Short mmCIF file of C-alpha atoms in Angstrom, two decimals:
data_model
loop_
_atom_site.label_atom_id
_atom_site.label_comp_id
_atom_site.label_asym_id
_atom_site.label_seq_id
_atom_site.Cartn_x
_atom_site.Cartn_y
_atom_site.Cartn_z
CA SER J 140 0.02 -0.08 0.13
CA GLN J 141 1.10 3.50 -0.66
CA LYS J 142 2.96 5.17 2.50
CA ILE J 143 4.32 8.42 3.28
CA GLU J 144 7.06 8.78 6.07
CA GLN J 145 8.08 12.04 7.74
CA ASN J 146 10.31 12.11 11.04
CA SER J 147 7.97 11.99 13.62
CA GLU J 148 10.41 13.27 16.21
CA ALA J 149 10.46 16.97 16.50
CA LEU J 150 13.33 18.71 15.01
CA ASN J 151 15.35 21.40 17.03
CA ILE J 152 17.12 23.98 14.85
CA GLN J 153 19.40 27.08 16.19
CA GLU J 154 17.86 30.26 14.58
CA GLY J 155 19.91 31.38 11.58
CA LYS J 156 20.77 27.82 10.48
CA THR J 157 19.05 25.87 7.67
CA ALA J 158 16.44 23.22 8.63
CA THR J 159 16.26 20.26 6.48
CA LEU J 160 12.76 17.96 6.65
CA THR J 161 12.73 14.89 4.82
CA CYS J 162 9.45 13.19 3.00
CA ASN J 163 10.00 9.48 1.90
CA TYR J 164 7.44 7.62 0.06
CA THR J 165 6.74 4.15 -1.05
CA ASN J 166 4.55 2.34 -3.79
CA TYR J 167 3.95 5.62 -5.32
CA SER J 168 4.98 7.47 -8.75
CA PRO J 169 3.29 10.77 -8.07
CA ALA J 170 3.27 13.29 -10.59
CA TYR J 171 3.94 16.05 -7.75
CA LEU J 172 4.47 16.44 -4.22
CA GLN J 173 3.20 19.45 -1.97
CA TRP J 174 4.48 20.95 1.35
CA TYR J 175 2.22 22.37 3.89
CA ARG J 176 2.75 24.53 7.14
CA GLN J 177 0.76 23.64 10.15
CA ASP J 178 0.28 25.80 13.18
CA PRO J 179 -1.22 24.45 16.46
CA GLY J 180 -4.94 24.30 16.11
CA ARG J 181 -5.10 25.75 12.83
CA GLY J 182 -5.41 24.49 9.28
CA PRO J 183 -2.72 23.66 6.99
CA VAL J 184 -1.47 26.36 4.83
CA PHE J 185 0.04 25.38 1.14
CA LEU J 186 3.73 26.34 0.86
CA LEU J 187 5.28 24.68 -2.31
CA LEU J 188 4.38 22.22 -5.06
CA ILE J 189 7.00 20.58 -7.14
CA ARG J 190 6.41 18.44 -10.29
CA GLU J 191 7.85 15.03 -11.05
CA ASN J 192 10.20 16.73 -13.77
CA GLU J 193 11.80 19.33 -11.53
CA LYS J 194 14.58 18.66 -9.38
CA GLU J 195 14.33 21.70 -7.31
CA LYS J 196 11.77 24.68 -6.37
CA ARG J 197 12.47 27.81 -4.41
CA LYS J 198 10.38 30.46 -2.82
CA GLU J 199 12.13 33.21 -0.88
CA ARG J 200 13.80 31.22 2.01
CA LEU J 201 12.23 27.75 1.06
CA LYS J 202 13.86 25.13 -1.20
CA VAL J 203 12.16 21.82 -2.20
CA THR J 204 14.03 18.92 -3.77
CA PHE J 205 12.18 16.07 -5.47
CA ASP J 206 14.18 12.79 -6.20
CA THR J 207 11.85 10.15 -7.91
CA THR J 208 14.66 7.71 -7.85
CA LEU J 209 15.05 7.88 -4.15
CA LYS J 210 11.36 8.52 -3.81
CA GLN J 211 12.33 11.28 -1.34
CA SER J 212 11.47 15.08 -1.06
CA LEU J 213 13.75 17.56 1.09
CA PHE J 214 12.34 20.54 2.26
CA HIS J 215 14.86 23.27 3.20
CA ILE J 216 14.28 26.60 5.37
CA THR J 217 17.42 28.86 5.09
CA ALA J 218 18.25 31.43 7.53
CA SER J 219 15.53 30.09 9.89
CA GLN J 220 13.86 32.10 12.47
CA PRO J 221 11.64 31.31 15.52
CA ALA J 222 8.49 32.14 13.42
CA ASP J 223 9.31 29.13 11.43
CA SER J 224 8.51 26.88 14.25
CA ALA J 225 5.33 24.85 13.27
CA THR J 226 4.49 21.40 11.77
CA TYR J 227 5.40 21.03 8.27
CA LEU J 228 3.33 18.30 6.16
CA CYS J 229 4.18 16.59 2.94
CA ALA J 230 1.31 15.65 0.69
CA LEU J 231 1.08 13.24 -2.41
CA PRO J 232 -1.69 12.64 -4.71
CA GLY J 233 -3.83 9.89 -3.58
CA GLY J 234 -6.89 9.10 -1.29
CA GLY J 235 -9.18 9.37 -4.37
CA ALA J 236 -8.94 10.69 -7.77
CA ASP J 237 -7.36 14.28 -7.48
CA GLY J 238 -7.34 13.98 -3.70
CA LEU J 239 -4.22 14.07 -1.49
CA THR J 240 -2.80 12.04 1.12
CA PHE J 241 -0.64 13.82 3.72
CA GLY J 242 2.12 12.71 5.64
CA LYS J 243 1.91 12.65 9.78
CA GLY J 244 4.27 15.91 9.69
CA THR J 245 7.45 16.78 11.46
CA HIS J 246 7.23 19.55 14.20
CA LEU J 247 10.03 21.99 13.58
CA ILE J 248 11.37 24.16 16.55
CA ILE J 249 13.65 27.01 15.89
CA GLN J 250 15.46 28.05 19.01
CA PRO J 251 16.83 31.67 19.57
CA ASP Z 57 -12.68 37.72 5.69
CA ALA Z 58 -11.56 34.26 5.60
CA ASP Z 59 -11.83 32.43 2.37
CA VAL Z 60 -12.99 28.99 3.95
CA THR Z 61 -14.96 29.15 7.13
CA GLN Z 62 -16.30 26.50 9.39
CA THR Z 63 -19.19 26.45 12.08
CA PRO Z 64 -19.00 25.68 14.86
CA ARG Z 65 -15.44 26.17 15.84
CA ASN Z 66 -15.72 24.25 18.75
CA ARG Z 67 -18.34 21.59 19.94
CA ILE Z 68 -18.86 19.22 22.82
CA THR Z 69 -21.65 16.48 22.38
CA LYS Z 70 -22.71 13.29 23.81
CA THR Z 71 -22.89 9.78 22.35
CA GLY Z 72 -25.73 9.13 20.23
CA LYS Z 73 -26.12 12.63 19.19
CA ARG Z 74 -26.66 14.00 15.55
CA ILE Z 75 -23.80 16.65 14.69
CA MET Z 76 -23.62 18.56 11.66
CA LEU Z 77 -20.37 20.77 10.93
CA GLU Z 78 -20.84 23.26 8.07
CA CYS Z 79 -18.21 24.67 5.58
CA SER Z 80 -18.33 27.59 3.39
CA GLN Z 81 -16.18 29.06 0.87
CA THR Z 82 -15.58 32.31 -1.02
CA LYS Z 83 -12.96 31.10 -3.43
CA GLY Z 84 -15.11 30.01 -6.12
CA HIS Z 85 -13.39 26.72 -5.93
CA ASP Z 86 -15.01 23.48 -7.43
CA ARG Z 87 -13.70 20.93 -5.10
CA MET Z 88 -14.28 20.74 -1.49
CA TYR Z 89 -12.84 18.16 1.02
CA TRP Z 90 -13.48 16.88 4.58
CA TYR Z 91 -10.61 15.72 6.73
CA ARG Z 92 -10.21 14.60 10.38
CA GLN Z 93 -6.90 14.98 12.06
CA ASP Z 94 -5.92 12.82 15.13
CA PRO Z 95 -2.84 13.09 17.08
CA GLY Z 96 -0.27 10.61 15.68
CA LEU Z 97 -2.28 9.75 12.85
CA GLY Z 98 -2.21 12.74 10.60
CA LEU Z 99 -4.68 14.11 8.20
CA ARG Z 100 -7.34 11.53 6.84
CA LEU Z 101 -9.83 12.19 4.09
CA ILE Z 102 -13.44 11.59 4.91
CA TYR Z 103 -15.25 12.71 1.89
CA TYR Z 104 -14.67 14.83 -1.07
CA SER Z 105 -16.92 16.54 -3.78
CA PHE Z 106 -15.96 17.59 -7.21
CA ASP Z 107 -18.99 19.72 -7.75
CA VAL Z 108 -22.64 20.03 -6.36
CA LYS Z 109 -23.92 16.60 -8.09
CA ASP Z 110 -20.60 14.67 -7.07
CA ILE Z 111 -20.08 13.07 -3.80
CA ASN Z 112 -17.02 10.58 -2.92
CA LYS Z 113 -15.96 8.65 -0.09
CA GLY Z 114 -12.52 8.98 1.41
CA GLU Z 115 -10.45 6.70 3.18
CA ILE Z 116 -12.70 6.91 6.52
CA SER Z 117 -16.15 7.75 5.63
CA ASP Z 118 -18.03 5.23 7.86
CA GLY Z 119 -20.14 6.84 10.59
CA TYR Z 120 -20.07 10.09 8.56
CA SER Z 121 -22.33 11.51 5.55
CA VAL Z 122 -22.09 14.68 3.53
CA SER Z 123 -24.07 17.17 1.62
CA ARG Z 124 -23.01 19.68 -0.93
CA GLN Z 125 -25.81 22.01 -0.69
CA ALA Z 126 -24.42 24.59 -3.12
CA GLN Z 127 -20.83 25.20 -4.83
CA ALA Z 128 -19.65 27.20 -1.81
CA LYS Z 129 -21.22 25.21 0.87
CA PHE Z 130 -19.96 21.52 2.19
CA SER Z 131 -21.58 20.01 5.28
CA LEU Z 132 -20.47 16.96 7.40
CA SER Z 133 -22.75 14.98 9.58
CA LEU Z 134 -22.36 12.45 12.35
CA GLU Z 135 -25.56 10.72 12.40
CA SER Z 136 -24.68 9.20 16.03
CA ALA Z 137 -21.67 10.49 17.20
CA ILE Z 138 -19.20 8.30 19.09
CA PRO Z 139 -16.44 8.93 21.49
CA ASN Z 140 -13.83 7.89 18.79
CA GLN Z 141 -15.18 10.49 16.57
CA THR Z 142 -13.51 12.83 18.88
CA ALA Z 143 -10.97 14.74 16.62
CA LEU Z 144 -10.18 18.03 14.87
CA TYR Z 145 -12.04 18.23 11.67
CA PHE Z 146 -11.11 20.21 8.61
CA CYS Z 147 -12.68 21.48 5.53
CA ALA Z 148 -10.67 22.13 2.40
CA THR Z 149 -11.19 23.48 -1.18
CA SER Z 150 -9.37 23.47 -4.33
CA ASP Z 151 -9.73 24.64 -7.87
CA SER Z 152 -9.61 21.91 -10.91
CA THR Z 153 -10.25 24.68 -13.46
CA GLY Z 154 -7.20 26.87 -13.34
CA THR Z 155 -4.60 26.15 -16.12
CA HIS Z 156 -1.89 25.19 -13.76
CA SER Z 157 -3.99 23.50 -11.16
CA TYR Z 158 -2.44 20.74 -9.33
CA ASN Z 159 -4.88 20.45 -6.37
CA GLU Z 160 -3.47 22.83 -3.96
CA GLN Z 161 -5.67 22.85 -1.20
CA PHE Z 162 -6.82 25.40 1.20
CA PHE Z 163 -8.03 24.66 4.41
CA GLY Z 164 -10.37 26.22 6.93
CA PRO Z 165 -9.71 27.02 10.62
CA GLY Z 166 -11.25 23.45 11.96
CA THR Z 167 -13.75 22.32 14.16
CA ARG Z 168 -12.66 20.63 17.56
CA LEU Z 169 -15.26 18.11 18.17
CA THR Z 170 -15.32 16.08 21.31
CA VAL Z 171 -17.94 13.19 21.93
CA LEU Z 172 -18.32 12.35 25.63
#
């Protein structure tokens, strides 16, 4: 069955450093992959989408890579700030035609 | 004003009661979704609708029903609530009509439901 794995342990990063989050998947051949940010008690917010034919995508301090051979996406936040602390979810097509299946998310903590 | 709104934001109810959660959107999107989120389990799709006449079951539809009253409104019902339906419920929308649409989803603020 299709499976998405994100590191369930919280990731602690010092302010100013680069935070790197990992999303691994199995039994998928996704046409794209998405990343969302979720703050406590709030709905997820769409951040970035990367297509299968794209190796890398950037948006301000965010960078996403997509390796379809390794079945892995990396999500980087450069020059991290305490305001970047949140849970980050990756999502792949699935869960019904044109629906999304979400990973469980990684909780990122940026320490001042 | 928020693009995707959910009512109520919090609800406490008792086992066996009928509950309706409502979602409205002003984004003009054709697709709408209901998810539940539980600690350690992540987001799971309950139902989704691609237009007013289209309703589809998601991963965990048992015990739930939905109604798409209009393009902008999508409600979720628990006919007889049970404690394991205690969760955070999210409505989301997406637009299939855009030239470069890849199903980016826009979420409401959530409804925290507690079933005693």
